């Protein structure tokens, strides 16, 4: 336990047994297609809304628990009508799974209230929001001082997301997930992209609402296409009105937003499996790394350099951003994790590899037995030799052998290995060739010798959206064993979008890096890391 380190703080009290007010839900009208848990969550949200966002949640399918007595006990909506019956007090037990999860949700809500107070006291240095995960995110509202790269359409904010984890012994860990969030500037909507950067449209995959309901995170949708002939004020037959009229009735938009929406383009988006109409000015494009690699690779390269951040710095910054956080309803603060008293058993989870066919195993050797977990997403593998003098039959055969080893990793059809193009001498020659003709959605399998500038070649390929896997062509003959080709193939597979395995049943929002040595088939231990 002396060597245990978590990106977390903990509450200064244990919630082994915690007294709450309990109510039973009595339904008068409800959606019969919804599950009991979904209905109870809906009731809990509506009760929060009419009770000034009190700290409360559901307990099972019929129960509501609250830290304080609830004054408004009736919900009267067109599709949901219910009332509450007082059921006295209940002492939550952190050792009982259902109650443990409910307690965790209550803590999460109080963290949100604590973040509001913390940001109010920060004099504009901090802000907060509810993340899509439902957890609270505290962020610096101005462009991060660590990010020197700038653009006219994007800001990079330093943020820390707080995720509570209630352990069976009542200890409450608050995970601190530090990262840089890339967000469109306030005046950048999808309509701006349509007007100013129309060539970007095909690279925009997701959009986020520029408005939201109180207590909820802005919705995110998959972007499909622009409806060229329709505007925000165009009547829609299936709706019986225009989207501007619809949003005016909803009451979530400002006068300026409604005015802009009237002349803005209509777009098609997708929420889950359902397509819907939207207005381009009411959503913002989401600039993830994949999108930036296609629309602005120069900026992305500069940004990537600034994102290098030592682990020690991350811990210090995340702790500084939440310093003084006080949970008003639970009446507690955050303190460093007490490693001496933290039960080791509370943190031990059985780690299993999960494979594509549903099989699970704790043996890393089963990676080859059960094949891979996720298929490659690149549609072609292009072999490329650096240096005309290296373009020999032997070297071509070595690259082909590495490609053939891919068959050990998946049962599905592999992307084809293209014919060998003419070799290139250096990164400049590769840049000139890709400028004339850039293959789409490809991974380059590149053969190198000692004098090749690997970094320059990799960066050039990256600027054109191409993944790369390098292989040495100047080893001694006895180096090229099956295990060597397996290692190269594993690199091609993973960099081409495939996943060698997944870890099943890990706690919370744990992120893992998993190293696999395909030669010795050694499995590296998973490590908790910080997202950025």
Coordinates of C-alpha atoms in Angstrom, one line a residue:
X1 CA 0.0 0.0 0.0
X2 CA 3.0 2.3 0.5
X3 CA 3.4 2.5 -3.3
X4 CA -0.3 3.1 -4.1
X5 CA -1.0 6.5 -5.8
X6 CA -4.3 7.7 -7.2
X7 CA -5.4 10.8 -9.1
X8 CA -7.9 11.5 -6.4
X9 CA -8.8 13.2 -3.1
X10 CA -11.3 11.9 -0.5
X11 CA -14.0 13.3 1.7
X12 CA -13.0 14.1 5.2
X13 CA -15.8 12.0 6.6
X14 CA -16.8 8.3 6.0
X15 CA -20.4 7.6 4.8
X16 CA -20.7 4.1 6.2
X17 CA -24.3 4.7 7.4
X18 CA -26.1 7.9 6.3
X19 CA -29.6 8.9 7.2
X20 CA -31.9 10.1 4.4
X21 CA -35.6 10.8 3.9
X22 CA -37.4 8.1 2.0
X23 CA -40.6 8.3 -0.2
X24 CA -42.5 5.9 -2.3
X25 CA -43.6 6.8 -5.9
X26 CA -47.3 6.3 -6.8
X27 CA -47.9 6.6 -10.5
X28 CA -51.1 7.9 -12.1
X29 CA -49.9 8.1 -15.7
X30 CA -46.6 6.9 -17.2
X31 CA -44.9 5.6 -20.3
X32 CA -45.5 1.9 -20.2
X33 CA -42.6 1.2 -22.6
X34 CA -40.0 2.6 -20.2
X35 CA -38.3 0.4 -17.6
X36 CA -39.0 0.9 -13.9
X37 CA -35.5 2.3 -13.4
X38 CA -35.9 4.8 -16.3
X39 CA -39.2 6.0 -14.8
X40 CA -37.8 6.4 -11.3
X41 CA -34.9 8.4 -12.7
X42 CA -37.3 10.6 -14.6
X43 CA -39.4 11.2 -11.5
X44 CA -36.2 12.1 -9.5
X45 CA -35.2 14.7 -12.1
X46 CA -38.6 16.3 -12.2
X47 CA -38.7 16.4 -8.4
X48 CA -35.3 18.1 -8.4
X49 CA -36.6 20.7 -10.8
X50 CA -39.7 21.6 -8.8
X51 CA -37.8 21.5 -5.5
X52 CA -35.1 24.0 -6.4
X53 CA -32.7 21.2 -7.5
X54 CA -32.7 19.5 -4.1
X55 CA -30.2 16.7 -3.5
X56 CA -32.2 13.6 -4.2
X57 CA -32.2 10.5 -6.3
X58 CA -34.1 7.2 -6.9
X59 CA -33.6 4.1 -4.9
X60 CA -34.7 1.2 -7.1
X61 CA -37.8 1.4 -9.2
X62 CA -40.3 2.8 -6.6
X63 CA -38.3 4.8 -4.1
X64 CA -37.0 8.3 -3.8
X65 CA -34.4 9.4 -1.2
X66 CA -33.5 12.9 -0.3
X67 CA -31.0 14.6 2.1
X68 CA -33.7 17.0 3.3
X69 CA -37.5 16.8 3.4
X70 CA -39.2 17.4 0.0
X71 CA -41.9 20.1 -0.1
X72 CA -43.3 19.5 -3.6
X73 CA -44.5 15.9 -3.8
X74 CA -46.5 15.9 -7.1
X75 CA -45.5 15.7 -10.7
X76 CA -48.1 16.6 -13.3
X77 CA -46.8 16.4 -16.9
X78 CA -48.6 15.3 -20.1
X79 CA -46.8 12.0 -20.2
X80 CA -45.9 11.5 -16.5
X81 CA -48.2 12.0 -13.5
X82 CA -47.0 10.8 -10.0
X83 CA -47.0 11.6 -6.4
X84 CA -44.9 10.7 -3.4
X85 CA -45.9 9.1 -0.1
X86 CA -43.7 9.8 2.9
X87 CA -42.0 6.5 4.1
X88 CA -40.0 7.9 7.0
X89 CA -36.2 7.8 7.3
X90 CA -33.7 5.3 6.0
X91 CA -30.1 4.7 7.0
X92 CA -28.1 4.1 3.8
X93 CA -25.5 1.3 4.1
X94 CA -22.4 1.9 1.9
X95 CA -21.8 -1.9 2.0
X96 CA -25.1 -2.6 0.2
X97 CA -24.6 -2.2 -3.6
X98 CA -27.9 -0.5 -4.5
X99 CA -27.7 2.0 -1.6
X100 CA -24.0 2.5 -2.3
X101 CA -24.7 3.6 -5.9
X102 CA -27.6 5.9 -4.7
X103 CA -25.2 7.5 -2.1
X104 CA -22.7 8.0 -4.9
X105 CA -25.3 9.9 -7.0
X106 CA -26.2 12.1 -4.0
X107 CA -22.5 13.0 -3.4
X108 CA -22.2 13.8 -7.1
X109 CA -25.1 16.2 -6.9
X110 CA -23.6 17.9 -3.9
X111 CA -20.2 18.3 -5.7
X112 CA -22.1 20.2 -8.4
X113 CA -23.4 22.6 -5.7
X114 CA -20.0 22.9 -4.2
X115 CA -18.5 23.7 -7.6
X116 CA -21.0 26.5 -8.1
X117 CA -19.9 28.1 -4.8
X118 CA -16.2 27.6 -5.5
X119 CA -16.4 29.2 -8.9
X120 CA -18.5 32.1 -7.5
X121 CA -15.7 32.8 -5.0
X122 CA -13.0 32.6 -7.6
X123 CA -13.7 36.0 -9.1
X124 CA -13.9 34.7 -12.6
X125 CA -10.8 32.5 -12.5
X126 CA -12.9 29.3 -12.6
X127 CA -16.2 28.2 -14.1
X128 CA -18.1 24.9 -13.9
X129 CA -20.5 22.8 -15.9
X130 CA -22.1 19.3 -15.9
X131 CA -20.2 17.0 -18.2
X132 CA -21.9 14.6 -20.5
X133 CA -21.0 11.8 -18.0
X134 CA -23.1 13.6 -15.4
X135 CA -20.1 14.5 -13.3
X136 CA -19.0 18.0 -12.5
X137 CA -16.3 19.7 -14.5
X138 CA -14.4 22.7 -13.2
X139 CA -12.5 24.6 -15.8
X140 CA -10.5 27.8 -16.4
X141 CA -12.8 29.9 -18.6
X142 CA -9.9 31.6 -20.5
X143 CA -7.5 30.0 -22.9
X144 CA -5.0 27.8 -21.0
X145 CA -1.7 29.5 -20.3
X146 CA 0.0 26.2 -21.1
X147 CA -1.3 26.2 -24.7
X148 CA 0.7 28.6 -26.9
X149 CA -0.9 27.4 -30.1
X150 CA -3.8 29.7 -31.1
X151 CA -6.5 29.7 -33.7
X152 CA -9.4 32.0 -34.7
X153 CA -12.0 29.3 -34.1
X154 CA -10.9 27.2 -31.1
X155 CA -10.0 27.6 -27.5
X156 CA -8.2 25.1 -25.3
X157 CA -9.3 25.1 -21.6
X158 CA -7.7 23.4 -18.7
X159 CA -10.4 21.4 -16.8
X160 CA -10.7 18.8 -14.1
X161 CA -13.7 16.4 -13.9
X162 CA -14.6 15.2 -10.4
X163 CA -16.0 11.6 -10.2
X164 CA -17.0 10.2 -6.8
X165 CA -16.5 6.6 -5.9
X166 CA -18.1 5.4 -2.7
X167 CA -16.3 2.3 -1.3
X168 CA -17.9 -0.4 0.7
X169 CA -16.3 0.8 4.0
X170 CA -17.8 4.3 3.5
X171 CA -14.6 6.0 2.2
X172 CA -15.5 8.4 -0.6
X173 CA -12.8 8.9 -3.2
X174 CA -13.1 11.9 -5.6
X175 CA -11.3 11.1 -8.8
X176 CA -9.7 14.0 -10.5
X177 CA -9.5 13.7 -14.3
X178 CA -7.4 16.6 -15.6
X179 CA -7.4 17.4 -19.3
X180 CA -7.5 20.1 -21.9
X181 CA -10.9 20.6 -23.5
X182 CA -11.0 21.8 -27.1
X183 CA -14.1 24.0 -27.6
X184 CA -15.3 26.2 -30.4
X185 CA -15.0 29.9 -29.5
X186 CA -18.4 31.5 -28.4
X187 CA -19.1 33.0 -31.8
X188 CA -18.2 29.9 -33.8
X189 CA -21.3 27.9 -34.8
X190 CA -21.8 25.3 -37.5
X191 CA -23.3 28.2 -39.6
X192 CA -19.9 29.9 -39.4
X193 CA -18.2 26.8 -40.8
X194 CA -20.8 26.7 -43.6
X195 CA -20.2 30.4 -44.5
X196 CA -16.4 30.7 -43.8
X197 CA -14.9 27.2 -44.1
X198 CA -17.3 25.1 -46.3
X199 CA -14.4 22.7 -47.1
X200 CA -14.5 21.6 -43.5
X201 CA -18.0 20.4 -43.5
X202 CA -17.2 16.8 -44.7
X203 CA -14.7 16.5 -41.7
X204 CA -17.2 17.6 -39.0
X205 CA -18.5 14.4 -37.2
X206 CA -20.3 15.8 -34.1
X207 CA -22.0 18.9 -33.0
X208 CA -23.0 20.2 -29.6
X209 CA -26.0 22.3 -28.7
X210 CA -25.2 26.0 -27.9
X211 CA -28.1 26.0 -25.3
X212 CA -29.1 23.6 -22.5
X213 CA -31.6 23.0 -19.8
X214 CA -30.7 23.9 -16.3
X215 CA -29.0 21.0 -14.5
X216 CA -28.3 19.2 -17.7
X217 CA -25.2 19.1 -20.0
X218 CA -25.6 20.4 -23.6
X219 CA -26.7 17.6 -25.9
X220 CA -24.3 16.2 -28.5
X221 CA -25.4 14.8 -31.9
X222 CA -23.9 13.2 -34.9
X223 CA -23.7 15.6 -37.8
X224 CA -25.1 14.1 -41.1
X225 CA -25.6 16.8 -43.7
X226 CA -26.7 20.4 -44.6
X227 CA -30.2 20.7 -46.1
X228 CA -29.4 23.2 -48.8
X229 CA -32.9 24.5 -49.6
X230 CA -34.3 24.9 -46.0
X231 CA -33.7 27.6 -43.3
X232 CA -34.6 27.8 -39.7
X233 CA -37.9 29.6 -40.4
X234 CA -39.0 27.1 -43.1
X235 CA -42.2 25.3 -42.2
X236 CA -41.6 21.6 -41.6
X237 CA -44.7 19.4 -42.5
X238 CA -43.9 16.7 -39.9
X239 CA -43.5 19.4 -37.2
X240 CA -46.4 21.6 -38.2
X241 CA -44.2 24.7 -37.7
X242 CA -40.7 26.0 -38.3
X243 CA -37.8 25.1 -36.0
X244 CA -37.6 28.8 -34.9
X245 CA -41.2 28.6 -33.7
X246 CA -40.5 25.3 -32.0
X247 CA -37.6 26.7 -30.1
X248 CA -39.4 29.9 -29.3
X249 CA -42.1 27.7 -27.5
X250 CA -39.4 25.8 -25.6
X251 CA -38.1 29.0 -24.2
X252 CA -34.4 28.1 -24.0
X253 CA -33.0 30.5 -26.6
X254 CA -32.2 34.2 -26.4
X255 CA -33.8 36.8 -28.7
X256 CA -30.5 37.0 -30.6
X257 CA -30.3 33.2 -31.1
X258 CA -33.8 33.1 -32.4
X259 CA -33.1 35.9 -34.8
X260 CA -29.9 34.2 -36.1
X261 CA -31.7 30.9 -36.4
X262 CA -34.4 32.3 -38.8
X263 CA -31.9 32.8 -41.6
X264 CA -29.6 29.9 -40.7
X265 CA -29.3 26.7 -42.7
X266 CA -31.2 23.6 -41.7
X267 CA -29.1 20.5 -41.0
X268 CA -29.7 16.8 -40.3
X269 CA -28.3 15.3 -37.1
X270 CA -28.6 12.0 -35.4
X271 CA -29.3 11.3 -31.7
X272 CA -28.5 7.6 -31.1
X273 CA -30.6 5.9 -33.8
X274 CA -33.0 8.8 -34.5
X275 CA -32.5 11.4 -37.2
X276 CA -33.7 14.9 -36.5
X277 CA -33.8 18.4 -38.0
X278 CA -31.7 21.2 -36.4
X279 CA -30.5 24.7 -37.1
X280 CA -26.8 25.3 -38.0
X281 CA -26.5 28.5 -35.9
X282 CA -27.8 26.6 -32.7
X283 CA -25.0 24.0 -32.7
X284 CA -21.2 24.3 -32.5
X285 CA -18.8 22.0 -34.3
X286 CA -16.8 19.6 -32.0
X287 CA -13.1 19.8 -32.8
X288 CA -11.5 16.5 -31.7
X289 CA -8.0 15.4 -32.8
X290 CA -9.3 13.4 -35.7
X291 CA -11.2 16.4 -37.1
X292 CA -8.3 18.7 -36.6
X293 CA -5.9 16.3 -38.3
X294 CA -8.1 16.7 -41.5
X295 CA -8.9 20.5 -41.3
X296 CA -5.8 22.1 -39.7
X297 CA -2.9 19.7 -39.2
X298 CA -0.4 22.5 -38.7
X299 CA -2.3 23.8 -35.7
X300 CA -2.8 20.3 -34.3
X301 CA 1.0 19.6 -34.5
X302 CA 1.7 22.8 -32.5
X303 CA -1.1 21.9 -30.1
X304 CA 0.3 18.5 -29.5
X305 CA 3.7 19.9 -28.4
X306 CA 2.0 22.1 -25.8
X307 CA 0.0 19.2 -24.3
X308 CA 3.1 17.4 -23.0
X309 CA 2.7 17.7 -19.2
X310 CA 4.5 15.9 -16.4
X311 CA 2.5 13.7 -14.1
X312 CA 3.6 15.7 -11.1
X313 CA 2.4 19.0 -12.6
X314 CA -1.0 17.5 -13.4
X315 CA -1.5 16.4 -9.8
X316 CA -0.6 19.8 -8.5
X317 CA -2.8 21.7 -11.0
X318 CA -5.8 19.5 -10.4
X319 CA -5.5 19.8 -6.6
X320 CA -5.1 23.6 -6.9
X321 CA -8.2 23.9 -9.1
X322 CA -10.4 22.1 -6.5
X323 CA -8.8 23.7 -3.4
X324 CA -11.4 24.9 -1.0
X325 CA -14.2 22.8 -2.4
X326 CA -16.9 22.3 0.3
X327 CA -19.9 20.0 0.0
X328 CA -22.7 22.0 1.7
X329 CA -25.3 19.3 2.2
X330 CA -22.9 16.6 3.4
X331 CA -20.9 19.2 5.4
X332 CA -17.5 18.0 4.3
X333 CA -14.3 18.9 2.5
X334 CA -11.7 17.2 0.3
X335 CA -8.5 16.0 1.9
X336 CA -5.5 13.9 0.6
X337 CA -6.2 10.2 0.3
X338 CA -5.3 8.3 3.5
X339 CA -3.3 5.4 1.9
X340 CA -2.5 3.8 5.3
X341 CA -6.2 3.2 6.1
X342 CA -7.5 2.7 2.6
X343 CA -8.4 -1.0 2.4
X344 CA -6.5 -2.8 -0.3
X345 CA -9.4 -5.1 -0.9
X346 CA -11.6 -2.1 -1.8
X347 CA -9.3 -1.4 -4.8
X348 CA -8.7 -4.9 -6.1
X349 CA -10.7 -5.8 -9.2
X350 CA -10.3 -9.0 -11.2
X351 CA -8.9 -7.9 -14.5
X352 CA -10.0 -9.8 -17.6
X353 CA -9.3 -9.5 -21.3
X354 CA -12.5 -9.5 -23.4
X355 CA -12.3 -10.7 -27.0
X356 CA -14.4 -10.2 -30.1
X357 CA -16.2 -13.6 -29.8
X358 CA -17.3 -12.8 -26.2
X359 CA -14.6 -15.0 -24.6
X360 CA -12.9 -13.7 -21.4
X361 CA -9.6 -14.7 -20.0
X362 CA -7.1 -13.6 -17.4
X363 CA -4.3 -15.2 -19.4
X364 CA -2.5 -12.7 -21.7
X365 CA -1.4 -15.6 -24.0
X366 CA -5.0 -16.0 -25.1
X367 CA -4.6 -12.8 -27.2
X368 CA -3.6 -15.0 -30.2
X369 CA -5.9 -17.9 -29.3
X370 CA -9.1 -15.8 -29.2
X371 CA -8.0 -13.2 -31.9
X372 CA -8.5 -9.5 -31.5
X373 CA -11.2 -7.4 -29.9
X374 CA -11.9 -4.7 -32.4
X375 CA -11.3 -4.7 -36.2
X376 CA -9.1 -2.3 -38.1
X377 CA -10.8 0.9 -39.4
X378 CA -8.2 1.9 -42.0
X379 CA -9.2 0.6 -45.4
X380 CA -5.8 0.0 -47.0
X381 CA -2.2 -0.9 -46.0
X382 CA 0.4 0.7 -48.2
X383 CA 4.0 -0.7 -48.0
X384 CA 6.7 2.0 -48.6
X385 CA 10.4 1.7 -48.7
X386 CA 12.7 4.6 -47.9
X387 CA 15.6 4.8 -50.3
X388 CA 15.8 3.6 -53.9
X389 CA 18.9 1.5 -53.0
X390 CA 16.8 -0.4 -50.5
X391 CA 14.0 -1.3 -52.9
X392 CA 15.1 -4.9 -53.2
X393 CA 13.2 -8.1 -53.5
X394 CA 14.4 -9.1 -49.9
X395 CA 13.1 -5.9 -48.3
X396 CA 9.8 -6.1 -50.1
X397 CA 9.4 -9.7 -48.9
X398 CA 10.1 -8.6 -45.3
X399 CA 7.3 -6.0 -45.4
X400 CA 5.0 -8.6 -47.0
X401 CA 5.8 -11.1 -44.2
X402 CA 4.9 -8.4 -41.6
X403 CA 1.6 -7.9 -43.3
X404 CA 0.9 -11.6 -43.4
X405 CA 1.4 -11.8 -39.6
X406 CA -1.8 -9.7 -39.3
X407 CA -3.8 -12.8 -39.9
X408 CA -2.8 -14.0 -36.4
X409 CA -4.7 -11.1 -34.9
X410 CA -8.2 -11.2 -36.4
X411 CA -10.6 -13.5 -38.1
X412 CA -12.2 -10.8 -40.2
X413 CA -11.1 -9.7 -43.6
X414 CA -8.0 -7.4 -43.5
X415 CA -7.6 -4.2 -45.5
X416 CA -5.7 -5.1 -48.7
X417 CA -1.9 -4.6 -49.0
X418 CA -1.5 -2.3 -52.0
X419 CA 1.2 -2.7 -54.6
X420 CA 4.6 -1.3 -53.7
X421 CA 4.8 2.4 -54.9
X422 CA 8.1 3.8 -56.0
X423 CA 10.4 4.4 -52.9
X424 CA 11.1 7.9 -51.6
X425 CA 14.4 9.2 -50.4
X426 CA 13.2 11.5 -47.5
X427 CA 10.3 13.4 -45.9
X428 CA 10.4 16.2 -48.5
X429 CA 10.0 13.8 -51.4
X430 CA 7.1 12.1 -49.5
X431 CA 5.5 15.4 -48.9
X432 CA 5.6 16.3 -52.6
X433 CA 4.1 12.9 -53.6
X434 CA 1.3 13.1 -51.0
X435 CA 0.6 16.7 -52.1
X436 CA -0.2 15.4 -55.6
X437 CA -2.1 12.3 -54.5
X438 CA -3.1 11.5 -50.9
X439 CA -4.5 8.0 -50.3
X440 CA -7.6 8.1 -48.1
X441 CA -7.9 6.2 -44.8
X442 CA -4.6 4.4 -45.2
X443 CA -1.8 3.2 -42.9
X444 CA 1.7 3.2 -44.3
X445 CA 3.9 0.2 -43.5
X446 CA 7.4 1.9 -43.9
X447 CA 10.7 0.1 -44.3
X448 CA 13.7 2.1 -42.8
X449 CA 17.5 1.9 -42.7
X450 CA 19.8 3.6 -40.3
X451 CA 20.1 6.9 -42.2
X452 CA 16.3 7.5 -42.5
X453 CA 14.8 10.4 -40.6
X454 CA 11.9 8.5 -39.0
X455 CA 10.5 11.5 -37.1
X456 CA 10.3 13.8 -40.2
X457 CA 8.7 11.0 -42.2
X458 CA 6.2 10.2 -39.5
X459 CA 5.2 13.9 -39.1
X460 CA 4.8 14.4 -42.8
X461 CA 2.5 11.4 -43.1
X462 CA 0.5 12.5 -40.0
X463 CA 0.0 16.0 -41.6
X464 CA -1.9 14.2 -44.4
X465 CA -4.0 12.1 -42.0
X466 CA -2.0 8.9 -42.6
X467 CA -1.1 6.4 -39.8
X468 CA 2.4 4.9 -39.9
X469 CA 4.1 1.7 -38.7
X470 CA 7.9 1.5 -39.1
X471 CA 10.0 -1.6 -39.6
X472 CA 13.8 -1.8 -39.8
X473 CA 15.2 -3.3 -43.0
X474 CA 18.9 -3.5 -41.8
X475 CA 18.8 -6.1 -39.0
X476 CA 20.7 -9.3 -39.1
X477 CA 18.9 -12.1 -40.8
X478 CA 18.3 -14.1 -37.6
X479 CA 16.3 -11.1 -36.1
X480 CA 13.4 -11.6 -38.5
X481 CA 11.7 -14.3 -36.5
X482 CA 7.9 -14.9 -36.2
X483 CA 7.9 -13.0 -33.0
X484 CA 9.5 -10.0 -34.7
X485 CA 6.8 -9.9 -37.4
X486 CA 4.1 -10.4 -34.8
X487 CA 5.3 -7.2 -33.1
X488 CA 5.2 -5.2 -36.3
X489 CA 1.8 -6.7 -37.2
X490 CA 0.5 -5.7 -33.8
X491 CA 1.6 -2.1 -34.5
X492 CA -0.1 -2.1 -37.9
X493 CA -3.2 -3.5 -36.4
X494 CA -3.5 -1.1 -33.5
X495 CA -2.4 2.0 -35.4
X496 CA -4.9 1.0 -38.1
X497 CA -7.7 1.4 -35.7
X498 CA -7.8 -2.2 -34.3
X499 CA -7.9 -3.0 -30.6
X500 CA -5.9 -6.0 -29.4
X501 CA -8.0 -6.5 -26.3
X502 CA -10.2 -4.8 -23.7
X503 CA -10.3 -4.8 -19.9
X504 CA -13.7 -5.9 -18.6
X505 CA -15.5 -4.8 -15.4
X506 CA -13.1 -2.0 -14.3
X507 CA -14.4 0.5 -11.7
X508 CA -15.7 3.9 -12.6
X509 CA -14.3 5.8 -15.5
X510 CA -10.9 4.1 -15.3
X511 CA -8.7 4.7 -18.4
X512 CA -6.0 2.1 -19.2
X513 CA -3.0 1.8 -21.3
X514 CA -2.3 -1.9 -22.0
X515 CA 1.1 -3.0 -23.4
X516 CA 1.4 -6.3 -25.2
X517 CA 4.8 -7.7 -26.2
X518 CA 3.7 -10.0 -29.0
X519 CA 7.2 -11.8 -29.0
X520 CA 7.2 -12.9 -25.4
X521 CA 3.5 -12.4 -24.9
X522 CA 4.1 -10.5 -21.7
X523 CA 1.2 -8.5 -20.4
X524 CA 2.0 -5.0 -18.9
X525 CA 0.0 -4.1 -15.8
X526 CA -2.7 -1.5 -16.4
X527 CA -2.1 2.0 -15.0
X528 CA -4.4 4.8 -14.0
X529 CA -3.6 7.8 -16.1
X530 CA -4.8 11.4 -16.7
X531 CA -6.7 12.3 -19.8
X532 CA -5.6 15.5 -21.6

